[in-house]
Coordinates of N, CA and C in Angstrom, one line a residue:
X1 N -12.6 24.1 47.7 CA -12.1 24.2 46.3 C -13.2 24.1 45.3
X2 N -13.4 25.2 44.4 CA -14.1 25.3 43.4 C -13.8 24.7 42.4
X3 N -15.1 24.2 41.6 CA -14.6 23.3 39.9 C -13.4 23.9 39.2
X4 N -13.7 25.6 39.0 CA -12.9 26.5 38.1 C -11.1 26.6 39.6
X5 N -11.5 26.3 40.3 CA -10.0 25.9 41.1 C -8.8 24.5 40.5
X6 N -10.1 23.7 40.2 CA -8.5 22.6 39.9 C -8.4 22.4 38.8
X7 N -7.3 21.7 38.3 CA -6.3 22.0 37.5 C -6.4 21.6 36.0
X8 N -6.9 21.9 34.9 CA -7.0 21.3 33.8 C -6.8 19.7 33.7
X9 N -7.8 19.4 33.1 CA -7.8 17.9 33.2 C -6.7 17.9 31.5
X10 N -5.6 16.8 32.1 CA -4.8 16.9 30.2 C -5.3 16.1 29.5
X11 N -5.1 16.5 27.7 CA -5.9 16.0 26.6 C -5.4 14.6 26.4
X12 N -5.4 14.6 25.3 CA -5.1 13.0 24.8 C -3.8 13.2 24.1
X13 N -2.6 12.4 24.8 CA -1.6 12.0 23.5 C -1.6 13.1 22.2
X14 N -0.8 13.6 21.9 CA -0.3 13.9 20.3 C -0.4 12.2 19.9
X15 N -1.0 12.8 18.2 CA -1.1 11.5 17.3 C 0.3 12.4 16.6
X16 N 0.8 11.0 16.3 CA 2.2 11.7 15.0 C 2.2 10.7 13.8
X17 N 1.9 10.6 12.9 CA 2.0 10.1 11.7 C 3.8 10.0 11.1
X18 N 4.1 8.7 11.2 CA 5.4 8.1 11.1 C 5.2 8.3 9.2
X19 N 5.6 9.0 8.5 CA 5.6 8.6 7.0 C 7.5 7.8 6.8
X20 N 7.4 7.4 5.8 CA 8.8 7.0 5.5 C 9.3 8.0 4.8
X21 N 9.3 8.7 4.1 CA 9.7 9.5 3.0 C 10.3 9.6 2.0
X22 N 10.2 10.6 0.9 CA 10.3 10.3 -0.4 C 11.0 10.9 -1.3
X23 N 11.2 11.1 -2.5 CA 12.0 11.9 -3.3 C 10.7 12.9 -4.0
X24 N 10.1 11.9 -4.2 CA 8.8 12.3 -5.0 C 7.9 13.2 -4.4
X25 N 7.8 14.3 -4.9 CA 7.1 15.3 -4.0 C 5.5 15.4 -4.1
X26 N 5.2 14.4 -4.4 CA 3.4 14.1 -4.5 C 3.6 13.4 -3.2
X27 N 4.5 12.6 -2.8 CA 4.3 11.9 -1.7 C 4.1 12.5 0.1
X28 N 4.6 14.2 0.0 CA 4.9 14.6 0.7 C 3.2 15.1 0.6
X29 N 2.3 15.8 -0.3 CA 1.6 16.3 -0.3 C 0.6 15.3 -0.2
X30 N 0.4 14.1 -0.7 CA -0.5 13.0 0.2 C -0.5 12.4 1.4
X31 N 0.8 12.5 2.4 CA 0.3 12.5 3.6 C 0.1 13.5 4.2
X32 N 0.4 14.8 4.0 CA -0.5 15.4 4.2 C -1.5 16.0 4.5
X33 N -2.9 15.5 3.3 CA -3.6 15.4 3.1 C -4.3 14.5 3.5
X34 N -3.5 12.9 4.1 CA -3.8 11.8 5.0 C -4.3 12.8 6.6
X35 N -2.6 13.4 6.7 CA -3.3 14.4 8.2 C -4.4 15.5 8.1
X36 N -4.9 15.9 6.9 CA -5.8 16.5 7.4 C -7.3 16.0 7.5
X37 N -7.2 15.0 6.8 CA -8.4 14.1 7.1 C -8.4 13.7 8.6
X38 N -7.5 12.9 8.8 CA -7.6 12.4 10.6 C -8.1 13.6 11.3
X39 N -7.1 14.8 11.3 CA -7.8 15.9 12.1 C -9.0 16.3 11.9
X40 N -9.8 16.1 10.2 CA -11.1 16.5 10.6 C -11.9 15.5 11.2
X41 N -11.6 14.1 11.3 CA -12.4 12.5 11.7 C -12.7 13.1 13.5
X42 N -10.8 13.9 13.9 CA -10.8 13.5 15.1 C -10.3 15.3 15.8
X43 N -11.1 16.3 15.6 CA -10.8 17.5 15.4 C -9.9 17.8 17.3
X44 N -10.8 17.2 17.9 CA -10.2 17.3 19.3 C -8.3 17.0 19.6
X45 N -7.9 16.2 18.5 CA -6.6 15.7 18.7 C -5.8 16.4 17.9
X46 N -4.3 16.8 18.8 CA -3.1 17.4 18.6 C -2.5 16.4 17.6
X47 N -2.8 16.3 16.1 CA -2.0 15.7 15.0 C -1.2 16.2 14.1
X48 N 0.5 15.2 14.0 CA 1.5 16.2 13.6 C 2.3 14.9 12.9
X49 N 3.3 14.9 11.8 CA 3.2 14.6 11.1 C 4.8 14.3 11.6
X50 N 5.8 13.2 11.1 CA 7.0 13.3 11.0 C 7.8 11.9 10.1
X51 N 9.1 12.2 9.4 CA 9.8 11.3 8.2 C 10.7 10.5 8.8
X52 N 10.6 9.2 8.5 CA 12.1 8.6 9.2 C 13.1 9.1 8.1
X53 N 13.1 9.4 7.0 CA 13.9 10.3 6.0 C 13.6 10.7 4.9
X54 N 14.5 11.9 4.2 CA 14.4 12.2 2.5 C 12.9 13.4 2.9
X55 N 12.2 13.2 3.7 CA 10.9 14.7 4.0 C 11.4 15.3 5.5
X56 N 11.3 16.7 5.4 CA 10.7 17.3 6.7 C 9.4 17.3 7.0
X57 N 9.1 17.1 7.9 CA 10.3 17.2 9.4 C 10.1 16.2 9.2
X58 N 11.9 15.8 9.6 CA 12.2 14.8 10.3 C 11.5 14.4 11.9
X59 N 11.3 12.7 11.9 CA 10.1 12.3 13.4 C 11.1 13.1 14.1
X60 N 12.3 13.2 14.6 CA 13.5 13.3 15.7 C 13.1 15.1 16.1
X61 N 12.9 15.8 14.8 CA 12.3 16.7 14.9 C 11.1 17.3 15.4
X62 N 10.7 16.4 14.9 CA 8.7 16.3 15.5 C 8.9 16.4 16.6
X63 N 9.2 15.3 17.3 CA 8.9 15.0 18.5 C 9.3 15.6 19.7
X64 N 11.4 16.5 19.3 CA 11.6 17.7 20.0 C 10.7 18.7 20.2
X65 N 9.7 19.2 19.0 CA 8.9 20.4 18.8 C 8.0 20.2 19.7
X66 N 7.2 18.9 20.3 CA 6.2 18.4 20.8 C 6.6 18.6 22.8
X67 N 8.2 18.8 22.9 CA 8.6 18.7 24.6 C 8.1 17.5 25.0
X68 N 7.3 18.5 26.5 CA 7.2 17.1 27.1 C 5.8 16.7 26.6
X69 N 5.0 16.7 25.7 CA 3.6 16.2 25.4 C 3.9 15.1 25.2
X70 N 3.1 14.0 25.5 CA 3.0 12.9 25.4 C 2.4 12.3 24.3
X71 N 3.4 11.3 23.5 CA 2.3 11.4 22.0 C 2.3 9.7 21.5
X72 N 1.7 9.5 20.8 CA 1.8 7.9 20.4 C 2.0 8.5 18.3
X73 N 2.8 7.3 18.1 CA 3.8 7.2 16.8 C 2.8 6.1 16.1
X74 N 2.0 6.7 15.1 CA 1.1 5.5 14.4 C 2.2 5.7 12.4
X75 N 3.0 4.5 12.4 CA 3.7 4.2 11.4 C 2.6 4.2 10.4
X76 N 2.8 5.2 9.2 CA 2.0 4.7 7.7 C 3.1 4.3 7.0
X77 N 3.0 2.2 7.3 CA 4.0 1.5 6.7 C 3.0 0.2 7.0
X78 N 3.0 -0.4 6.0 CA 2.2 -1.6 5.8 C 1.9 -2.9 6.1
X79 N 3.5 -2.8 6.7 CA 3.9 -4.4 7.5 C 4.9 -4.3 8.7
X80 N 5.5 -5.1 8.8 CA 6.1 -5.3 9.7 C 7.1 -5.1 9.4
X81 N 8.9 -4.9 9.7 CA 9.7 -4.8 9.1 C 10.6 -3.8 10.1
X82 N 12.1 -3.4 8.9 CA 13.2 -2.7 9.9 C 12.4 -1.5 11.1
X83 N 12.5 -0.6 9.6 CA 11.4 0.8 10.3 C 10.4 0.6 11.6
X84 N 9.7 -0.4 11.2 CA 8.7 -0.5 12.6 C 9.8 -0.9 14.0
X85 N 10.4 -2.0 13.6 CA 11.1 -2.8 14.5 C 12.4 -2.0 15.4
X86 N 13.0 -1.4 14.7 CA 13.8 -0.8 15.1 C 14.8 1.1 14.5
X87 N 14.0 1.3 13.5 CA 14.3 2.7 13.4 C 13.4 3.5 14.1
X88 N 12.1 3.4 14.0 CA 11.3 3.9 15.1 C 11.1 4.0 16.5
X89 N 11.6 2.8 17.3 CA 11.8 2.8 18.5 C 12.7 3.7 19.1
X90 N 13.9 3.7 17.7 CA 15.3 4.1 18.4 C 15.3 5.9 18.5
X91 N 14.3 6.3 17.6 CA 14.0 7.8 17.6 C 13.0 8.1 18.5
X92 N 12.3 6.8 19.0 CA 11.1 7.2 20.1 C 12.0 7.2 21.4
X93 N 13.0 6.5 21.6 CA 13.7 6.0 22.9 C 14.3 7.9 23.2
X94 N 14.5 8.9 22.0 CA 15.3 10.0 22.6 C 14.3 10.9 22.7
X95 N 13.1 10.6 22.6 CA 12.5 12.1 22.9 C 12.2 12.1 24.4
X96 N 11.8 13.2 24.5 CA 11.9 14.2 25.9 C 10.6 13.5 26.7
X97 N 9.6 13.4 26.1 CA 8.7 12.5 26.4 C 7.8 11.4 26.5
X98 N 6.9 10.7 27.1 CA 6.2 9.2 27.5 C 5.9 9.4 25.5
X99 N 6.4 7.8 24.9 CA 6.2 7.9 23.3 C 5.2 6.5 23.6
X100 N 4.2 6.1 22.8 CA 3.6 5.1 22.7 C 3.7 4.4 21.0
X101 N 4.0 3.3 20.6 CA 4.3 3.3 19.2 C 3.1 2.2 18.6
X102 N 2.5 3.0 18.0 CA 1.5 1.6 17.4 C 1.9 0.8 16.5
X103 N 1.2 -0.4 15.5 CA 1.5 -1.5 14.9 C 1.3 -0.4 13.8
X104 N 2.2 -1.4 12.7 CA 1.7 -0.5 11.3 C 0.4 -0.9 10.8
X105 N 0.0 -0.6 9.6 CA -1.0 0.1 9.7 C -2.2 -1.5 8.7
X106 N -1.2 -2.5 8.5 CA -1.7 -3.7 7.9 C -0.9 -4.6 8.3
X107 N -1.8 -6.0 8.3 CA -2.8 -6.0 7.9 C -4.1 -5.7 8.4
X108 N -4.8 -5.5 7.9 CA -6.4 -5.3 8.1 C -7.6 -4.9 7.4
X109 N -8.9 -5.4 7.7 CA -9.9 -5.2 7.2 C -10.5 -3.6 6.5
X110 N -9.9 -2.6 7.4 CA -9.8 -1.2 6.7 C -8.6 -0.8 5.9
X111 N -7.9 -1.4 5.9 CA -6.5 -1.4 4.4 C -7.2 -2.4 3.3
X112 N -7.7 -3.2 3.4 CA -8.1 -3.8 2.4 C -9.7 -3.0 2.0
X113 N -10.6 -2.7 2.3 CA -11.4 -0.9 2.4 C -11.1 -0.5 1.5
X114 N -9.4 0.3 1.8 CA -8.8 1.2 0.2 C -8.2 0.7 -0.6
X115 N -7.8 -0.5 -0.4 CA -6.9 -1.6 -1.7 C -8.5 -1.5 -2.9
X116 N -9.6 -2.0 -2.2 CA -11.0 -2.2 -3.1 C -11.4 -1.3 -3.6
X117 N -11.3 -0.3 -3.2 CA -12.1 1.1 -3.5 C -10.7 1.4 -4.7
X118 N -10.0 1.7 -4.4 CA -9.0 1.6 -5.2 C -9.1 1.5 -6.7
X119 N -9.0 0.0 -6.0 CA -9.4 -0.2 -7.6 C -10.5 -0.3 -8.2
X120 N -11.6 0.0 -7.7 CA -12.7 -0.2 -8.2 C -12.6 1.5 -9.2
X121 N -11.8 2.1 -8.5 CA -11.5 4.1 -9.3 C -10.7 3.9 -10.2
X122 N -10.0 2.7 -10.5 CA -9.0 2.0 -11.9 C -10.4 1.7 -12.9
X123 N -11.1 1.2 -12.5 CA -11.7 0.3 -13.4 C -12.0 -0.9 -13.2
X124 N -11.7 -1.5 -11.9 CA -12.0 -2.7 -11.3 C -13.3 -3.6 -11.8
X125 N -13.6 -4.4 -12.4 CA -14.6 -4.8 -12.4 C -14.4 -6.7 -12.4
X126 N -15.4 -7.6 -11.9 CA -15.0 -9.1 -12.3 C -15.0 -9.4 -13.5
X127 N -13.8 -10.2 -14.1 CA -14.3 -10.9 -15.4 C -13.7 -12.1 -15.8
X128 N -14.3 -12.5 -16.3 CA -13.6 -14.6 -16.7 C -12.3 -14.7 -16.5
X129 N -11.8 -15.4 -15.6 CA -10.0 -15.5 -15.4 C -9.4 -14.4 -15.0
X130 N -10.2 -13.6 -14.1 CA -9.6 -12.5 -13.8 C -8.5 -12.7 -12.4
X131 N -7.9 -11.8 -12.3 CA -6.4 -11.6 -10.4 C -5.8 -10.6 -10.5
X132 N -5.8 -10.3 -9.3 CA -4.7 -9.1 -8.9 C -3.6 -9.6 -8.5
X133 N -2.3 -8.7 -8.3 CA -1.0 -8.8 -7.8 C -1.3 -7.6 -7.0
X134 N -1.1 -7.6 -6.0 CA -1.1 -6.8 -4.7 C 1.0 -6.4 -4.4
X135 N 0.8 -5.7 -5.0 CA 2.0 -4.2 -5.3 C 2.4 -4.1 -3.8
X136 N 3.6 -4.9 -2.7 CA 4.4 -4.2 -2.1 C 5.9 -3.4 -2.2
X137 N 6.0 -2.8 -0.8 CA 8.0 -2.3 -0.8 C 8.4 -3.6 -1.0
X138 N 8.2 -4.5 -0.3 CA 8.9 -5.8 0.4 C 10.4 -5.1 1.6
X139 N 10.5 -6.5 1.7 CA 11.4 -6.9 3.1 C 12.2 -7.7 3.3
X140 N 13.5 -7.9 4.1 CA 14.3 -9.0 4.1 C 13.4 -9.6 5.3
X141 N 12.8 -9.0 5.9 CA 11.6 -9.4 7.5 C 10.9 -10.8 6.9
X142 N 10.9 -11.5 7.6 CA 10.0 -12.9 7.0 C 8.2 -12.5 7.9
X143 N 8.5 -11.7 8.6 CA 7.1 -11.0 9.4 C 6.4 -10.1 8.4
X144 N 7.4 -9.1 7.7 CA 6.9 -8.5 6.7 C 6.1 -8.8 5.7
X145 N 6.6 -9.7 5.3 CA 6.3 -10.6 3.7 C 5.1 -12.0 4.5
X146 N 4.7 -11.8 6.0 CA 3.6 -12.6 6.3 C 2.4 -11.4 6.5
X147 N 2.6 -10.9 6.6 CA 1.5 -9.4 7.0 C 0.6 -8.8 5.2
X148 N 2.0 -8.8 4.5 CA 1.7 -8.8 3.2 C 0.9 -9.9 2.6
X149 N 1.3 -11.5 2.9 CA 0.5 -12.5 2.3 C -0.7 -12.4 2.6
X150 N -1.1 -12.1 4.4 CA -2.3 -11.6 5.0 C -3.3 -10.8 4.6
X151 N -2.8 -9.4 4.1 CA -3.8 -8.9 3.3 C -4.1 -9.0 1.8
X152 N -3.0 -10.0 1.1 CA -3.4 -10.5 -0.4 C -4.8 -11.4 0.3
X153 N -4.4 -12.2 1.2 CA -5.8 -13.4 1.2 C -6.7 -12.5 1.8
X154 N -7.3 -11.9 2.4 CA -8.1 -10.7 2.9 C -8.4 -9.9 1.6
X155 N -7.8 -9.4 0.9 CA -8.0 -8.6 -0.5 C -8.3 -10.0 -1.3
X156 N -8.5 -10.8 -1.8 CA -8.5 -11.8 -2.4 C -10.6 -12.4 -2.1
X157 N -10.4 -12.5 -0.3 CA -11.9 -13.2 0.0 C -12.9 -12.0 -0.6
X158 N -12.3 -10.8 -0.2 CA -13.3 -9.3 -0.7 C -13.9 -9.8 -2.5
X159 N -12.6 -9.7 -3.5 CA -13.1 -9.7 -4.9 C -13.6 -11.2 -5.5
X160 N -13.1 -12.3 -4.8 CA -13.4 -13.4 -5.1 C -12.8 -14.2 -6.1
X161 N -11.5 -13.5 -6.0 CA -10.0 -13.7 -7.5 C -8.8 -14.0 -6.3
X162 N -8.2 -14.8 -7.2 CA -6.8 -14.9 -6.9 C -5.9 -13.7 -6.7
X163 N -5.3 -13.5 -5.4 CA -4.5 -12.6 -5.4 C -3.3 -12.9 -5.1
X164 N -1.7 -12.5 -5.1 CA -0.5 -12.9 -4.9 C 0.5 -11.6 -5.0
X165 N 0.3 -11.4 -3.9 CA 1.8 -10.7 -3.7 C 3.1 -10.5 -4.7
X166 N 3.6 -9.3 -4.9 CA 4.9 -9.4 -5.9 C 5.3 -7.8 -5.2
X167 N 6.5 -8.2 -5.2 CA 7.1 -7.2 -4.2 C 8.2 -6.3 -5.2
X168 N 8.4 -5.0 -4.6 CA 9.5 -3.8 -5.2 C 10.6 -4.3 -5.3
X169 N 11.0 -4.4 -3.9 CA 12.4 -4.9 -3.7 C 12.5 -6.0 -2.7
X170 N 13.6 -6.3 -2.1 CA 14.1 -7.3 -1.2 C 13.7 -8.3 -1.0
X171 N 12.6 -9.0 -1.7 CA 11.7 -9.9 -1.6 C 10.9 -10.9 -2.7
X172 N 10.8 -11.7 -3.0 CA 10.4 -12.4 -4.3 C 8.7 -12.9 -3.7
X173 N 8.1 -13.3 -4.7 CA 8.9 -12.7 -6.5 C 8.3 -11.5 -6.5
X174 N 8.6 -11.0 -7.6 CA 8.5 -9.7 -8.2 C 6.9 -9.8 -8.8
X175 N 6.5 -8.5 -9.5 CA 5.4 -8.3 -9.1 C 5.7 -8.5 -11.1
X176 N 6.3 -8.9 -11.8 CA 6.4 -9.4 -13.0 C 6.0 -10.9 -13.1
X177 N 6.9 -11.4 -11.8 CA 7.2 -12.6 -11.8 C 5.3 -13.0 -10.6
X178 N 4.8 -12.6 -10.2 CA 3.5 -12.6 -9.9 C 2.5 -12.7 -11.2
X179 N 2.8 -11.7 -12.0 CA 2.0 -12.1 -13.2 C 1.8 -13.1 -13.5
X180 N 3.2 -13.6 -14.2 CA 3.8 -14.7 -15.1 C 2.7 -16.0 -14.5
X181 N 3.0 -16.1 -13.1 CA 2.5 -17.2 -12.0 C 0.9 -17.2 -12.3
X182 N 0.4 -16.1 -12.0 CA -0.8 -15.9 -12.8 C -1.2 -16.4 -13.8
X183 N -0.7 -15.8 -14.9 CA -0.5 -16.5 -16.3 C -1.0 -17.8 -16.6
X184 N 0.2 -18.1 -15.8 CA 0.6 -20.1 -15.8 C -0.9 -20.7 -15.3
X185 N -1.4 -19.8 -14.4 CA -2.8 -20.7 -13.9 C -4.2 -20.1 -14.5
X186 N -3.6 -19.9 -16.0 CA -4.7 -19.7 -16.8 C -5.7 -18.3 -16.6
X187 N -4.6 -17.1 -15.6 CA -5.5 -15.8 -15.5 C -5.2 -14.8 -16.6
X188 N -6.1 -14.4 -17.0 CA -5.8 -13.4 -18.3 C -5.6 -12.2 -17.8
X189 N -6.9 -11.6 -17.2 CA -7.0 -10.3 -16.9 C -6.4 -9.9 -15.8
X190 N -5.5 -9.4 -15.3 CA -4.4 -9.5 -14.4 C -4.6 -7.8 -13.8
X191 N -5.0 -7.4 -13.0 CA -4.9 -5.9 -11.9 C -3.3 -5.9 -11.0
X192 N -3.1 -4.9 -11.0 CA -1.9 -4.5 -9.8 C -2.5 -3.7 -9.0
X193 N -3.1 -4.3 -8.0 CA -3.5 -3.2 -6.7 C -2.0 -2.2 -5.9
X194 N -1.6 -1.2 -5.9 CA -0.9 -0.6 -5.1 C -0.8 -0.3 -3.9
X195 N 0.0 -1.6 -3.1 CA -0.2 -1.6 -1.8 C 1.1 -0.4 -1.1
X196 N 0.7 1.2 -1.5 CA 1.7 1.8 -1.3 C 0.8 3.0 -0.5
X197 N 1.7 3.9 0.5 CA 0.9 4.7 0.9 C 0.9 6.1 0.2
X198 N 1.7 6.4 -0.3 CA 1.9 7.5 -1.6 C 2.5 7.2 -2.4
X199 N 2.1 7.7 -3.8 CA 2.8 7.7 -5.0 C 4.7 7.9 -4.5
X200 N 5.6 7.6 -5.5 CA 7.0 7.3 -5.3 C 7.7 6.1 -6.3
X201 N 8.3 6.2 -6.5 CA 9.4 5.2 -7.3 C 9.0 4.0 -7.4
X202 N 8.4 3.1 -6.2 CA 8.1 2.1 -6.4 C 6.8 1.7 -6.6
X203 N 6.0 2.4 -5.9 CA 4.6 2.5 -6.5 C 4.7 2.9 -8.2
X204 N 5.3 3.2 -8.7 CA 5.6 4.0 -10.1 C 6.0 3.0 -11.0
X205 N 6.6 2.2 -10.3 CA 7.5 0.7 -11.2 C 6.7 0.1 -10.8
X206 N 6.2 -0.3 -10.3 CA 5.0 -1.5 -10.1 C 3.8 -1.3 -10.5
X207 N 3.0 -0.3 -11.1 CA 2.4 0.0 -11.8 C 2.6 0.0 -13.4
X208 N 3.6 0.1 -13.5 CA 3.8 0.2 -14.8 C 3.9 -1.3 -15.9
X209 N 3.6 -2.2 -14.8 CA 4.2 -3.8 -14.9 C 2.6 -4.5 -14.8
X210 N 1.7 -3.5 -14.7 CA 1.0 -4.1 -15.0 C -0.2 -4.3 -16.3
X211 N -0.5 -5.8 -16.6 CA -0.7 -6.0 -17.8 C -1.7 -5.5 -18.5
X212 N -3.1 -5.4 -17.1 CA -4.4 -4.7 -17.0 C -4.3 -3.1 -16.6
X213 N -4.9 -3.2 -15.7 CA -4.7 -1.7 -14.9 C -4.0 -2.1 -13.5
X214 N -4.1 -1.1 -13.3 CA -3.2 -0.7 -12.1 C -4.0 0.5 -10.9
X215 N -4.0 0.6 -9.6 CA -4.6 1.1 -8.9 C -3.9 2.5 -8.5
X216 N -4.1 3.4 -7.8 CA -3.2 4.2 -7.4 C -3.1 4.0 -6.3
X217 N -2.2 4.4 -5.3 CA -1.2 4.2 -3.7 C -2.9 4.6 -3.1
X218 N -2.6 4.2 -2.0 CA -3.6 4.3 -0.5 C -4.7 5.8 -0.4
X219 N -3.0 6.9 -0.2 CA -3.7 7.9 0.0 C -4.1 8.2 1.1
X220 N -5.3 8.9 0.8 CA -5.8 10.1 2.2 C -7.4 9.3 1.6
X221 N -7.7 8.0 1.8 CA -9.1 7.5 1.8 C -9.5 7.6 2.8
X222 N -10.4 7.7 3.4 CA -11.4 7.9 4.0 C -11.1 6.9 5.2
X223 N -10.9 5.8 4.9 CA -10.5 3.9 5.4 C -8.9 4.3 6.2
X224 N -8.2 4.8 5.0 CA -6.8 5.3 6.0 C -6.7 5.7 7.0
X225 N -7.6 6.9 6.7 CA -7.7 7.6 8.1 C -8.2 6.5 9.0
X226 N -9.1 6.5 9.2 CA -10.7 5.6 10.0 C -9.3 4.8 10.5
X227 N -7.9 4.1 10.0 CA -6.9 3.2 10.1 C -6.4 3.5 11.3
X228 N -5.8 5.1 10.9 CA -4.9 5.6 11.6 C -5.4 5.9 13.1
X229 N -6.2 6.1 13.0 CA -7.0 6.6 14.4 C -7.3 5.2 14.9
X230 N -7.5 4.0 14.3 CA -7.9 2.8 15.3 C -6.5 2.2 15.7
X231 N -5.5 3.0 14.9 CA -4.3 2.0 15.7 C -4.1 3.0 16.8
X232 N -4.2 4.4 16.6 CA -3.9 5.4 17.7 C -4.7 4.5 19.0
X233 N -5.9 4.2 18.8 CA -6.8 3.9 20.2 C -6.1 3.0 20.4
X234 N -6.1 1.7 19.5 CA -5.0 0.6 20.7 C -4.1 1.2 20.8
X235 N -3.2 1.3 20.5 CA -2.2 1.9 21.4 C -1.9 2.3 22.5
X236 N -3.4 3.4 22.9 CA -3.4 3.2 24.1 C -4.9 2.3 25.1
X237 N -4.9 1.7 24.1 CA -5.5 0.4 25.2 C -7.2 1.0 25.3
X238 N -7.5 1.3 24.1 CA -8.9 2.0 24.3 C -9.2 1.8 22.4
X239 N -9.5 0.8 22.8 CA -9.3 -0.3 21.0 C -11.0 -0.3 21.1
X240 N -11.2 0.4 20.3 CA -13.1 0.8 19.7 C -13.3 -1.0 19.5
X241 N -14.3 -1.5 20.3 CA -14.6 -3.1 20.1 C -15.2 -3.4 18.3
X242 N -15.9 -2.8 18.0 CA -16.4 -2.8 16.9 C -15.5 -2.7 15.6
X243 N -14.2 -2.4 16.2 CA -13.2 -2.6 15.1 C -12.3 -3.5 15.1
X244 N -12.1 -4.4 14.0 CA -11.4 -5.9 14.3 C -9.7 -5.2 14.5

């Protein structure tokens, strides 16, 4: 038997980009633009995109279109919570094919990357009594609202300010009532980092609450990507050492 005799060696997994989805139609066109960054980081890989709702395609969709390829599900969702825990699974459990599902996408040292850069494109700069409020969805998850405290104190060691969580929904306190708390411990100049992955309703209300400036959503940074592709590799157990 000849080299050109045996049988194509198979590629790597489909990556599928888990978005949540939106009403807001900027949200649909920044992820994207999230996927076309990964595909150019990672040109060799089959990357395809799918919504647990409110965008097409729907993942349930994706993943039929995909057959039998074998693909791993990297969530752009921030914490821990229903969606990772159990809406995702339950759409991975019916496809046709071996599904691998990675962690979402924070906390970590490259989400906190685009929280900084972020704001540093607001206007970010240090100044006397200065703090952020780090802008989540929130969760009834008590894992969720630990993953979130995680990257306030990670986003926090970066700027060298006080940072505290204030969440959208389901979750206290509010990203008003973060201020206030702020306030109380004598911070003036007050930032809302947008811990969101696209613009949307809540990114939109939580921005607007804030007293300084405000950051815009995640996006298609550079860090996101670099994100998405490091949870792909763990996933499958080929976790680049160099990346915490």
């Amino acid at each position: 038997m000849t080299v050109s005799d045996l049988p194509p060696r198979p590629g790597p997994p489909a990556l599928v980009l888990v978005a949540h989805g939106s009403r807001d139609p900027r949200a649909l066109s920044t992820v994207r633009a999230l996927m076309d960054r990964v595909r150019e980081l990672r040109p060799e890989l089959s990357v395809h995109l799918g919504h647990i709702e409110l965008n097409e395609p729907l993942l349930p969709d994706t993943l039929a279109a995909l057959g039998d390829t074998p693909a791993v599900l990297v969530p752009l969702l921030l914490s821990r919570g229903y969606h990772v825990k159990r809406d995702i699974p339950e759409m991975a459990a019916a496809a046709q094919a071996p599904t691998r599902i990675a962690g979402p996408l924070g906390p970590h040292p490259l989400l906190v990357d685009t929280l900084h850069a972020r704001l540093l494109e607001a206007g970010w700069h240090h100044r006397p009594a200065s703090a952020v409020v780090l802008a989540a969805a929130g969760s009834r998850d008590p894992e969720s609202r630990l993953d979130t405290q995680r990257t306030a104190r990670l986003l926090s060691a970066r700027l060298g300010v006080p940072v505290l969580p204030g969440y959208a929904s389901a979750a206290t306190p509010t990203v008003t009532d973060a201020v206030h708390a702020l306030r109380a411990r004598g911070r003036r100049h007050i930032a809302v980092a947008s811990c969101f992955t696209a613009p949307g309703r809540f990114a939109t209300e939580c921005a607007d609450r804030a007293p300084w400036l405000a950051s815009a959503p995640l996006g298609a940074h550079v860090s996101m990507a670099e994100l998405v592709l490091h949870r792909y590799q763990r996933a499958l157990g080929t976790q680049v050492a160099a990346v915490a």
